[in-house]
mmCIF file of C-alpha atoms and ligand atoms in Angstrom:
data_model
loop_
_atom_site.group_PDB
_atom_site.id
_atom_site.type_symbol
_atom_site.label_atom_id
_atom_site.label_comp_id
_atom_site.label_asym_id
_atom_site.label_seq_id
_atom_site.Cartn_x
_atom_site.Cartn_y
_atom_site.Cartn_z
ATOM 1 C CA UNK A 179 45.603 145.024 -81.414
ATOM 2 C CA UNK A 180 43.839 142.790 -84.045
ATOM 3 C CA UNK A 181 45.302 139.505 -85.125
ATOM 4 C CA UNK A 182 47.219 139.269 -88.303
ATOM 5 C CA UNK A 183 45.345 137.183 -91.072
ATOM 6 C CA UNK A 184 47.807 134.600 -91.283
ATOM 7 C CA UNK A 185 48.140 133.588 -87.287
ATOM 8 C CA UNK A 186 43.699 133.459 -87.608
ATOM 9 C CA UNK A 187 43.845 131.026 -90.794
ATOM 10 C CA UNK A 188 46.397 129.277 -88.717
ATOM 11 C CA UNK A 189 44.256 129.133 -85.762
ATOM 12 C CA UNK A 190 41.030 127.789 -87.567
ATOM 13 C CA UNK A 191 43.562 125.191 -89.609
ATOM 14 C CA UNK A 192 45.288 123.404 -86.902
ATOM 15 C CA UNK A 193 43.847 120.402 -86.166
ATOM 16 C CA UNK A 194 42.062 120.510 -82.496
ATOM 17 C CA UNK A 195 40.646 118.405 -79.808
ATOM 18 C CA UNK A 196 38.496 120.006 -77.258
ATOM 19 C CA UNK A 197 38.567 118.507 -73.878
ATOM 20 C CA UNK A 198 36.505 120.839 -71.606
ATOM 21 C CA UNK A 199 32.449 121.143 -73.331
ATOM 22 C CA UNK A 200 29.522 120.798 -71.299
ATOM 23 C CA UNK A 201 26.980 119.593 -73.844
ATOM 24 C CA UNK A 202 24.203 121.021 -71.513
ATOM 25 C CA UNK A 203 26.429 124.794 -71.832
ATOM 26 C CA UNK A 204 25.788 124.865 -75.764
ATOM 27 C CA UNK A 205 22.480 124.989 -75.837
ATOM 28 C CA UNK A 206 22.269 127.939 -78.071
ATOM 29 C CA UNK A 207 18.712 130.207 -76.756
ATOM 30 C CA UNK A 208 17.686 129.169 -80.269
ATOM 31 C CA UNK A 209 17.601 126.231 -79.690
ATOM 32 C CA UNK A 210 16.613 126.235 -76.033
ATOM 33 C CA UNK A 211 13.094 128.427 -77.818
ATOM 34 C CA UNK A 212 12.527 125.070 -80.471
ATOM 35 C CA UNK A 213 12.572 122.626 -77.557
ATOM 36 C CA UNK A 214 10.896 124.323 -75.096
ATOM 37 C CA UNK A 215 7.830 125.149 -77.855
ATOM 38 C CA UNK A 216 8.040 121.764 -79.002
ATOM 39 C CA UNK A 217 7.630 120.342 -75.578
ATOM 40 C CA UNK A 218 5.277 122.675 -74.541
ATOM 41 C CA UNK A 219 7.469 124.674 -72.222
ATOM 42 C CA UNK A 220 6.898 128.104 -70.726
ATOM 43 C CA UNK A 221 10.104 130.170 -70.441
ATOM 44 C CA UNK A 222 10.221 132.987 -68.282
ATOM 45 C CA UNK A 223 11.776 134.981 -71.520
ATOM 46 C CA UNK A 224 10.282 136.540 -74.686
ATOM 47 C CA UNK A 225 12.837 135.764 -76.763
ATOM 48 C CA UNK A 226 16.312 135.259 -78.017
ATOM 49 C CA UNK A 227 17.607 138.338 -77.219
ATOM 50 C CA UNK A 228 15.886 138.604 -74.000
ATOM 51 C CA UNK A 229 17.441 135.228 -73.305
ATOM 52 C CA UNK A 230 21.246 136.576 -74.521
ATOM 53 C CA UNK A 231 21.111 139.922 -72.331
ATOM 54 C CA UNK A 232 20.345 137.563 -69.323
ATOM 55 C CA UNK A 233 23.580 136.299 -69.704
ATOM 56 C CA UNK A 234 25.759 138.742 -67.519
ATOM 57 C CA UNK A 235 27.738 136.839 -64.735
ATOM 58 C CA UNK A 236 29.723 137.959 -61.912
ATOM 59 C CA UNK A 237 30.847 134.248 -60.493
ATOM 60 C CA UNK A 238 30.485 131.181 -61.461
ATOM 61 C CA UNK A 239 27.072 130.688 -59.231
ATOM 62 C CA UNK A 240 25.462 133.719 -61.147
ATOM 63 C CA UNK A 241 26.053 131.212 -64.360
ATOM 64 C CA UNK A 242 25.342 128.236 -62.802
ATOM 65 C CA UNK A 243 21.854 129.364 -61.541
ATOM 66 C CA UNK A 244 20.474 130.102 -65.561
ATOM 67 C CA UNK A 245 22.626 126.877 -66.816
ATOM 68 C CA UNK A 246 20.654 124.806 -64.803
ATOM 69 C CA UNK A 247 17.321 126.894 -65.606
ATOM 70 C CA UNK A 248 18.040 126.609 -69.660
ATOM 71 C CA UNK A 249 18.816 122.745 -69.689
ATOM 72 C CA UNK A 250 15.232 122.089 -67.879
ATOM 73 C CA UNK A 251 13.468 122.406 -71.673
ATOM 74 C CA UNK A 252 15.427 118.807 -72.205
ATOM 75 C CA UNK A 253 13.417 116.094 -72.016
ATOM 76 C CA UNK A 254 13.397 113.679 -74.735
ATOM 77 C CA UNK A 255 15.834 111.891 -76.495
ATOM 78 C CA UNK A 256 16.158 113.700 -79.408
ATOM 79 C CA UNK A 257 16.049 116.661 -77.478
ATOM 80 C CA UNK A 258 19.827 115.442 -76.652
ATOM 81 C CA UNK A 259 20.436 114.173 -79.830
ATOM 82 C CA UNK A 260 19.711 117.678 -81.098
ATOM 83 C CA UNK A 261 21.803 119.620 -78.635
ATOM 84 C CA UNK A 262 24.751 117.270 -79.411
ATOM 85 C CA UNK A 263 24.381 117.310 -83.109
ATOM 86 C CA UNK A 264 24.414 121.292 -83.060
ATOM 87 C CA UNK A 265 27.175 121.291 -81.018
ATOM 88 C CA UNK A 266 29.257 118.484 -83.625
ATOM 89 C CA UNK A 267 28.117 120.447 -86.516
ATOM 90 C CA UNK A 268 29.907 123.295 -85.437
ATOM 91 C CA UNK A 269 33.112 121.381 -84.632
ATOM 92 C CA UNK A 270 33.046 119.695 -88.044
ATOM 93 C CA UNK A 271 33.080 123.310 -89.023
ATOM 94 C CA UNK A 272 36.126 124.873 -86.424
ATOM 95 C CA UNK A 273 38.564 121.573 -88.145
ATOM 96 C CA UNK A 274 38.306 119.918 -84.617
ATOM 97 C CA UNK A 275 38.655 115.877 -84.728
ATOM 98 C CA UNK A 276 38.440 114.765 -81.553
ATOM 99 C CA UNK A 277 36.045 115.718 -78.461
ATOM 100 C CA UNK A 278 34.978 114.896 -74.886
ATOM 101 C CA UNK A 279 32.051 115.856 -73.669
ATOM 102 C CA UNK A 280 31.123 116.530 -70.147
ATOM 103 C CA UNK A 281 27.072 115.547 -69.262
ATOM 104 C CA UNK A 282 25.234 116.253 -65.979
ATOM 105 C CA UNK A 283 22.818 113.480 -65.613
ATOM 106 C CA UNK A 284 21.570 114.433 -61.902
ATOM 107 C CA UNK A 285 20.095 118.074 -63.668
ATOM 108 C CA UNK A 286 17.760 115.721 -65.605
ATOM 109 C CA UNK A 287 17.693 112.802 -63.224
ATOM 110 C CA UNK A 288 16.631 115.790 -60.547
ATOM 111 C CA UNK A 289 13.382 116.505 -62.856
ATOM 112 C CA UNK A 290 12.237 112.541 -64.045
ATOM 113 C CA UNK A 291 13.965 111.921 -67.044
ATOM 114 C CA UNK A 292 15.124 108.963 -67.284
ATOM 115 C CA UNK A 293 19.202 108.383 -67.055
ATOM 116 C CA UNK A 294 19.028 106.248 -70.415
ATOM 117 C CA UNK A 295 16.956 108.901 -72.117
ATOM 118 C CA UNK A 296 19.708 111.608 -71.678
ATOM 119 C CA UNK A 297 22.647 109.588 -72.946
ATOM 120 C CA UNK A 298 21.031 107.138 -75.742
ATOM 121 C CA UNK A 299 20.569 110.901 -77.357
ATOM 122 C CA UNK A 300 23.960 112.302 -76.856
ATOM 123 C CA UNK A 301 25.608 108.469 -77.620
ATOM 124 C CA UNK A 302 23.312 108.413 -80.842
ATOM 125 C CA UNK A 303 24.742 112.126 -81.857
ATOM 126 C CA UNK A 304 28.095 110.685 -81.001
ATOM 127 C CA UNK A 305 27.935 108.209 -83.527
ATOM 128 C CA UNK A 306 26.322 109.958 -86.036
ATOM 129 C CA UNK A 307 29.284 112.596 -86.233
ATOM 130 C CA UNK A 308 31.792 110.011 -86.527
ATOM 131 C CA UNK A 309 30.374 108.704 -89.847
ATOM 132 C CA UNK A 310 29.282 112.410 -90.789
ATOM 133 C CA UNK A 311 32.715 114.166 -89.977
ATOM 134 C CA UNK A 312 35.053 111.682 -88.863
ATOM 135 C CA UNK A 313 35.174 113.284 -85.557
ATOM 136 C CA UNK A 314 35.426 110.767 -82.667
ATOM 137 C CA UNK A 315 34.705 111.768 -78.905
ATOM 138 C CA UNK A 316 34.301 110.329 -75.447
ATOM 139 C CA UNK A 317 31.632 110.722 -72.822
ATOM 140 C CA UNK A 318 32.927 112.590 -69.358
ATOM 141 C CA UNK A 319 30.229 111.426 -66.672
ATOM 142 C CA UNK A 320 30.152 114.825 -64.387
ATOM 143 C CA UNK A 321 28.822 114.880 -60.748
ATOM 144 C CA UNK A 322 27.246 117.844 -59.621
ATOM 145 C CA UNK A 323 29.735 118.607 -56.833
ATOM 146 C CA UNK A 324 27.111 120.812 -54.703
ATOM 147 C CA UNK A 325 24.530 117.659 -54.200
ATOM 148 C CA UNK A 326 25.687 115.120 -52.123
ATOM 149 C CA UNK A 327 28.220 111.936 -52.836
ATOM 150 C CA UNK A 328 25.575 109.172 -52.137
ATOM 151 C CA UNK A 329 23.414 110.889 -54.847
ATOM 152 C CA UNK A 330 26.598 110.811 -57.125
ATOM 153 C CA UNK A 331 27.076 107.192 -55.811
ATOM 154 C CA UNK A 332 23.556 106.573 -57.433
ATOM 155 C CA UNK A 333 24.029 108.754 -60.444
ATOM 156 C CA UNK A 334 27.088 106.103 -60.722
ATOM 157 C CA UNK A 335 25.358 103.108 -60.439
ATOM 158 C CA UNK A 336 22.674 104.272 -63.173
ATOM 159 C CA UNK A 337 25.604 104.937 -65.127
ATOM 160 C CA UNK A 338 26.802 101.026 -65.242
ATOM 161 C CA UNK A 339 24.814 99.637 -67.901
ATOM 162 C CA UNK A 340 26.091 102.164 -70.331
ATOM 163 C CA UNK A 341 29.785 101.789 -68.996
ATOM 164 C CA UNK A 342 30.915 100.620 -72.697
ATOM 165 C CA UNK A 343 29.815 104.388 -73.533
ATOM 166 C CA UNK A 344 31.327 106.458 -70.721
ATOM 167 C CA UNK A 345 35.072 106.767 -70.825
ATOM 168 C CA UNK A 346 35.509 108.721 -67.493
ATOM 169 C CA UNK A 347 33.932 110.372 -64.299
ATOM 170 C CA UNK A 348 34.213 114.061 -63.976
ATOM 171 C CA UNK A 349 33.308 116.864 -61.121
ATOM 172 C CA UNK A 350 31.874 120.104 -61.665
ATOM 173 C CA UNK A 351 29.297 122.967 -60.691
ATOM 174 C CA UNK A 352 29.748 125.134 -57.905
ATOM 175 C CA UNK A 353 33.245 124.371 -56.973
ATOM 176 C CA UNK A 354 33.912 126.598 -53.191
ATOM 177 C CA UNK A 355 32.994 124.874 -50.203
ATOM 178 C CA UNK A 356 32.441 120.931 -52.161
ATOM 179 C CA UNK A 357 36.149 120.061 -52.552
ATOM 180 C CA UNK A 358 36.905 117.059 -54.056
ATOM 181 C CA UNK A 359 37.567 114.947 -51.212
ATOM 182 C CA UNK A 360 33.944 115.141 -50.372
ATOM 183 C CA UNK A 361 33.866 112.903 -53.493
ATOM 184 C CA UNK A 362 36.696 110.171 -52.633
ATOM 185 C CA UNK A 363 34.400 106.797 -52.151
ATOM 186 C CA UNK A 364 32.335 107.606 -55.477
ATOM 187 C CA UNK A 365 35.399 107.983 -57.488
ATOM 188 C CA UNK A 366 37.390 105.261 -55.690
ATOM 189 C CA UNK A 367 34.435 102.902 -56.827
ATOM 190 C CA UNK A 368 34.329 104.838 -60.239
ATOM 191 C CA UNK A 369 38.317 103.467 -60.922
ATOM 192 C CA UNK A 370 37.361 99.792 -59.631
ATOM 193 C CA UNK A 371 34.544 99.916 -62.508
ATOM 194 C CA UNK A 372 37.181 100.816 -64.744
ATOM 195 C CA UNK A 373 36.561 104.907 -65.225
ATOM 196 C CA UNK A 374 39.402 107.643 -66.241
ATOM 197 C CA UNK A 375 38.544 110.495 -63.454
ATOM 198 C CA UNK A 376 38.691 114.144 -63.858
ATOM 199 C CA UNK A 377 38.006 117.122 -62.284
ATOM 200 C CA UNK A 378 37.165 120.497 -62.193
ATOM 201 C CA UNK A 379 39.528 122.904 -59.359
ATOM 202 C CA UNK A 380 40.931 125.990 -59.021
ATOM 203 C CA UNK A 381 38.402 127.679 -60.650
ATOM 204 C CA UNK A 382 37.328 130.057 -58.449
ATOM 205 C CA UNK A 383 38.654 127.131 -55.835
ATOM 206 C CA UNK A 384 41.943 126.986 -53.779
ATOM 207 C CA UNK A 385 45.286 125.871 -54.953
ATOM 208 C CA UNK A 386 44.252 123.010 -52.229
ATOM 209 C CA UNK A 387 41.408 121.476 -54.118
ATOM 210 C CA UNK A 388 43.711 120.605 -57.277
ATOM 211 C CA UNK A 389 46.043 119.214 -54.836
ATOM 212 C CA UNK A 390 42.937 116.812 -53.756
ATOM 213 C CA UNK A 391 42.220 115.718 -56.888
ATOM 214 C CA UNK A 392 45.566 114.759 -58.009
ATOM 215 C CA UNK A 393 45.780 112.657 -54.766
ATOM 216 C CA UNK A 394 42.180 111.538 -53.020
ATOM 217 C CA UNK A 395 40.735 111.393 -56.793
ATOM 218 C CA UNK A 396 44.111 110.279 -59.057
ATOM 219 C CA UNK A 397 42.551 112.410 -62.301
ATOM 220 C CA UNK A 398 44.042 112.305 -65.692
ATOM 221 C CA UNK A 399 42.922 116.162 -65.776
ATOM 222 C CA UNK A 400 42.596 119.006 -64.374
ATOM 223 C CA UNK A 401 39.498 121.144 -65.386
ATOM 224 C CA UNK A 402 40.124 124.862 -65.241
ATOM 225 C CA UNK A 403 43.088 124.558 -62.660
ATOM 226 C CA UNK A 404 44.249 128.303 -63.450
ATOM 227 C CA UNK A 405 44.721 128.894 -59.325
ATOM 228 C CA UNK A 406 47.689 126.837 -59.530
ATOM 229 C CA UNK A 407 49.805 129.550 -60.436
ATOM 230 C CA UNK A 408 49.811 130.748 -56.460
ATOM 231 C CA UNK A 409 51.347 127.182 -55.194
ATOM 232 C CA UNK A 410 54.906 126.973 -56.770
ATOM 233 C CA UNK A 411 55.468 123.536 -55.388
ATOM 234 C CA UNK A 412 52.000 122.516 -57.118
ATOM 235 C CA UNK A 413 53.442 124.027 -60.507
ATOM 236 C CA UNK A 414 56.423 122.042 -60.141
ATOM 237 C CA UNK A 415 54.080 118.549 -59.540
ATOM 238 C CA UNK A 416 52.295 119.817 -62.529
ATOM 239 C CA UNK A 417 55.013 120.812 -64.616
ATOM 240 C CA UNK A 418 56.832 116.880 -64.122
ATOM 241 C CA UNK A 419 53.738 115.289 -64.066
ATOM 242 C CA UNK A 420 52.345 116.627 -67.318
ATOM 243 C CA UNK A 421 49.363 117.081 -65.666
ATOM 244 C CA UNK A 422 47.103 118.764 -68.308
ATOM 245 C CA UNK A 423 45.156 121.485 -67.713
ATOM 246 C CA UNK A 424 41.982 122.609 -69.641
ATOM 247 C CA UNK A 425 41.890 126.292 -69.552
ATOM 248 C CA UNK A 426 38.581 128.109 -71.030
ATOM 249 C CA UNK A 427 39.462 131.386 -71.295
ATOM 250 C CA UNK A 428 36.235 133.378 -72.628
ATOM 251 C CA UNK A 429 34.534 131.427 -69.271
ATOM 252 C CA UNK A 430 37.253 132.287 -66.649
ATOM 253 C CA UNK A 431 36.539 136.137 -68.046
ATOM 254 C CA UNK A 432 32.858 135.815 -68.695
ATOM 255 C CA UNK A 433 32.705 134.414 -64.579
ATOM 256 C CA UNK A 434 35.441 137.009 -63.883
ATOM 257 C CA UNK A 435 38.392 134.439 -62.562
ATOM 258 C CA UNK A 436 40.043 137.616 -64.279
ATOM 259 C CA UNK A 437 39.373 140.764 -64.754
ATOM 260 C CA UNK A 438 40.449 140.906 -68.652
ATOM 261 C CA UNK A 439 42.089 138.599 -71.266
ATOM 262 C CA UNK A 440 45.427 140.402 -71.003
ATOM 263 C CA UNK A 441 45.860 139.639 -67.398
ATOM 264 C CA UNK A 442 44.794 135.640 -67.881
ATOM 265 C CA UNK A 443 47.900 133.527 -67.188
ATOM 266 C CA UNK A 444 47.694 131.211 -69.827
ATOM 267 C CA UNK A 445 50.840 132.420 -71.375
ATOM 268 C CA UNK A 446 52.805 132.278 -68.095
ATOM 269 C CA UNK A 447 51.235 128.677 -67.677
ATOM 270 C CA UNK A 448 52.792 127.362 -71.204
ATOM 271 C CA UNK A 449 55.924 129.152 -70.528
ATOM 272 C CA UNK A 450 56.360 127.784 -67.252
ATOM 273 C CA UNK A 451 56.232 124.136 -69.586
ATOM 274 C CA UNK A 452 52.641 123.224 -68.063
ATOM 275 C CA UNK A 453 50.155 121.042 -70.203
ATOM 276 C CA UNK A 454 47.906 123.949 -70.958
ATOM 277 C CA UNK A 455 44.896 123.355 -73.626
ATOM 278 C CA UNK A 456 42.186 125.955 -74.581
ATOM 279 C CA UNK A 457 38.681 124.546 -74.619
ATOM 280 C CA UNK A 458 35.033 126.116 -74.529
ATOM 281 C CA UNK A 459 33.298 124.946 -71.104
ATOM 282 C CA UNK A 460 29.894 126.489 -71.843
ATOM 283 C CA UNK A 461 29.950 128.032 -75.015
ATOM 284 C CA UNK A 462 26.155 129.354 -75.603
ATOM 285 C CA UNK A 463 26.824 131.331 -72.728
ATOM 286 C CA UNK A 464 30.297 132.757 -72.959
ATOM 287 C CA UNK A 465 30.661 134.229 -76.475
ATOM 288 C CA UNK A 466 32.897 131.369 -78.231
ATOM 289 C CA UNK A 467 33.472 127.856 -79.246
ATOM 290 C CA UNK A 468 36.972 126.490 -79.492
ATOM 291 C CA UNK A 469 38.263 127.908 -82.263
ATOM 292 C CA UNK A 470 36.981 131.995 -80.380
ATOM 293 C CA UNK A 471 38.669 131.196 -77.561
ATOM 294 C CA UNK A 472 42.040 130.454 -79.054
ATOM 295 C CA UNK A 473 41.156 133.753 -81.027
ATOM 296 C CA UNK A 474 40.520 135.810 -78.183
ATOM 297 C CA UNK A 475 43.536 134.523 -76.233
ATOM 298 C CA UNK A 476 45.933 135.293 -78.952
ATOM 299 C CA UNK A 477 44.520 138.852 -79.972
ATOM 300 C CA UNK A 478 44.845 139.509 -75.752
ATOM 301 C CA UNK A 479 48.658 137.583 -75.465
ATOM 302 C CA UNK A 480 50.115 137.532 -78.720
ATOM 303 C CA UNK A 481 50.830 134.237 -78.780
ATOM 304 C CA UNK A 482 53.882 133.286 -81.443
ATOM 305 C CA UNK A 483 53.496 130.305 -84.104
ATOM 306 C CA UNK A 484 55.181 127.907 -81.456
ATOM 307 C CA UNK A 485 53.211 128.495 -78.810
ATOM 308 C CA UNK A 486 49.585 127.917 -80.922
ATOM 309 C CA UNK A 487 50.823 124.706 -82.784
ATOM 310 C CA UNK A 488 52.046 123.578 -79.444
ATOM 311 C CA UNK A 489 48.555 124.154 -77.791
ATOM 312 C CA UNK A 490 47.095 121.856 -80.203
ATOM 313 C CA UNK A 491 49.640 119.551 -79.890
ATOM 314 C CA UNK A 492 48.598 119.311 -76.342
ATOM 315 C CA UNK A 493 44.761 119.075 -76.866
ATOM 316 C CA UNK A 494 45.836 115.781 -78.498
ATOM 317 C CA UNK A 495 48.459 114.451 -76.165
ATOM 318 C CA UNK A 496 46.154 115.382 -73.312
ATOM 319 C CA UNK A 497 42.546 113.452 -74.894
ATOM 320 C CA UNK A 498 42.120 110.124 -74.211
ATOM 321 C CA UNK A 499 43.133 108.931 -77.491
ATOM 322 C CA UNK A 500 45.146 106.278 -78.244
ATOM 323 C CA UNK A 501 49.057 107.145 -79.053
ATOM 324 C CA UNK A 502 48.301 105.306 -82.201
ATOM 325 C CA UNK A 503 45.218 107.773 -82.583
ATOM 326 C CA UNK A 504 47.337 110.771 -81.675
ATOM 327 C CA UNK A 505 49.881 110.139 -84.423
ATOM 328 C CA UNK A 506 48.403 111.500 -87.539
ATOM 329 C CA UNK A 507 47.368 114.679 -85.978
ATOM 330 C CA UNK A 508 50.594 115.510 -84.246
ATOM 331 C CA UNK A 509 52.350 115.011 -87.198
ATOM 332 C CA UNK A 510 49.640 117.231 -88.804
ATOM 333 C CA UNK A 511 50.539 119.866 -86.641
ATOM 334 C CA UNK A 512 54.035 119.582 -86.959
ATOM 335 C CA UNK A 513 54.076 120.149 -90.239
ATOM 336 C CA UNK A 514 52.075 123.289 -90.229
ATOM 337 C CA UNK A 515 54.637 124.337 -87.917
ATOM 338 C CA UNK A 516 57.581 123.289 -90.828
ATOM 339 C CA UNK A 517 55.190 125.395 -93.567
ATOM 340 C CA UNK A 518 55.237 128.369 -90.883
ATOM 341 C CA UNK A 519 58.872 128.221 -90.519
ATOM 342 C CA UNK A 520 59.733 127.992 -94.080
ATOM 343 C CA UNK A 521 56.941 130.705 -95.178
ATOM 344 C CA UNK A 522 58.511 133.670 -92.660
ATOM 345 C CA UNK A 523 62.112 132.545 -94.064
HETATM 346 N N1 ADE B 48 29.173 123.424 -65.142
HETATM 347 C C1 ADE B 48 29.139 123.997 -66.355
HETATM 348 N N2 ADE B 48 30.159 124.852 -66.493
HETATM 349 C C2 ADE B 48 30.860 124.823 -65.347
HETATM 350 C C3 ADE B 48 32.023 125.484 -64.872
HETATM 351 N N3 ADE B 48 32.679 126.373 -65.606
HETATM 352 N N4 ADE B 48 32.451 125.205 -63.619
HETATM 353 C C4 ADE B 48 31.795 124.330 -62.873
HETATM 354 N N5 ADE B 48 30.704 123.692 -63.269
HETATM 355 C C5 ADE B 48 30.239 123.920 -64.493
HETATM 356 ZN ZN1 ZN B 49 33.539 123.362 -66.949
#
């Protein structure tokens, strides 16, 4: 079934936040082909297309493997600058005001460049797109969950001088076997220093490992967290928690977490009165940005006018915003919903 015009203009109206972007996962190949012949790197493709038709997953590992592969042509700072800016351009575009922006420091720590290199460009881009656009953002610190928590424990420490820049600590990469609680001291230390924490789990993980990082790590968020739906007692600490959730659709079927976008349970998540928001994750690799996933979700589960003003209205009560900041575009979005009601009268 294809979506009727009026619920797609209404889609790429609303106001939006998105919550769940690795910077390093919209590095469009290109862009990935400009760097790399500007910095004199050898790729082991021939060219754009070459590069797309690569991009056929079956887990998240299979993704994970070329994600890391593709952000090794970063080196400089304006090699993040760039990435960022791409990436902002295109919200400025989708009518998105507000992000926050996941970066992996250790997979360019890992290969010599230097911590203050990688986020003095995406900072700089930051800024930039606030005067450009008006859109503001905060920085999401990730760990990569599969090296070890003394290496994070570094990664941390590096992190400190820039602390006025870095909102909160996040956890991703390959999520079965690393649960969170591998990850307790860094993030303990992470709060002391005065970090928000997040997470990535249930994934492709356990109900268990979103249980973890409500408790051992005390997140804001949880990233992905679509496994929840098998714990009924973790729905209900969800549900009266208003725990949000970032759910990235055209990633959970691009890594097959399901099979096809009419069997996701994003619908059944809303309706059961969870904090459910649609982000991007990696969106080079996946097919979509924001405003394609909340496209592809609706064509798939038919969402009604309610249910897509009230995802929006969650991407802002879930950001890090102030209330203050929230205001104006939750009041925005309600009343788009009032113009909705009155236009199907
Ligand atoms: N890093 C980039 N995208 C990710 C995802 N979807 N899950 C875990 N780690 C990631
Ligand atoms: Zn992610």
């Amino acid at each position: 079934m294809s979506l009727t015009p009026t619920l797609e203009a209404l889609i790429r109206q609303m106001p939006k936040t998105e919550l769940h972007l690795h910077i390093e996962g919209s590095l469009e190949p290109e862009l990935m082909f400009a760097i790399a012949q500007r910095n004199q790197i050898k790729l082991r493709f021939n060219s754009v297309e070459e590069v797309r038709a690569a991009y056929d997953f079956h887990n998240l590992q299979s993704f994970l493997d070329i994600y890391y592969e593709g952000a090794q042509v970063l080196i400089h700072q304006q090699d993040f600058y760039d990435l960022t800016r791409a990436y902002l351009d295109k919200m400025a575009s989708e009518n998105v005001r507000h992000v926050e922006i996941f970066f992996d420091p250790q997979t360019h720590t890992e290969r010599g460049v230097a911590f203050e290199t990688v986020i003095k460009g995406i900072h700089q881009a930051l800024v930039d797109a606030q005067s450009a656009y008006g859109i503001s953002s905060r920085l999401i610190l990730c760990f990569l969950r599969h090296l070890s928590e003394t290496e994070a424990m570094l990664t941390l420490e590096q992190a400190l001088p820039f602390k006025q820049w870095i909102t909160a600590v996040g956890l991703d990469s390959s999520e079965v076997g690393h649960p969170p609680e591998k990850f307790k001291t860094v993030f303990d230390r992470a709060r002391n220093e005065g970090f928000l924490t997040v997470a990535h789990a249930g994934e492709e993980g356990p109900p268990e490992y979103i249980w973890q990082a409500l408790d051992l790590l005390k997140v804001s968020r949880i990233d992905h967290g679509v496994r929840c739906l098998e714990d009924a007692a973790l729905m209900e600490r969800l549900k009266q928690a208003r725990m949000p959730l970032t759910v990235c659709p055209l990633s959970n079927i691009k890594l097959r977490v399901f099979d096809d976008m009419r069997q996701h349970n994003l619908k059944t998540l809303l309706a059961q009165g969870l904090c459910v928001t649609i982000n991007s994750d990696d969106p080079a690799y996946f097919g979509g940005y924001v405003t394609e996933n909340y496209l592809a979700v609706q064509n798939a589960l038919n969402l009604s006018v309610e249910q897509l003003i009230q995802l929006a209205k969650n991407s802002f009560e879930a950001s890090f915003l102030s209330e203050a900041e929230k205001a104006p575009h939750i009041r925005e979005l309600d009343h788009l919903l009032q113009e909705c009601a009155i236009s199907t009268r």
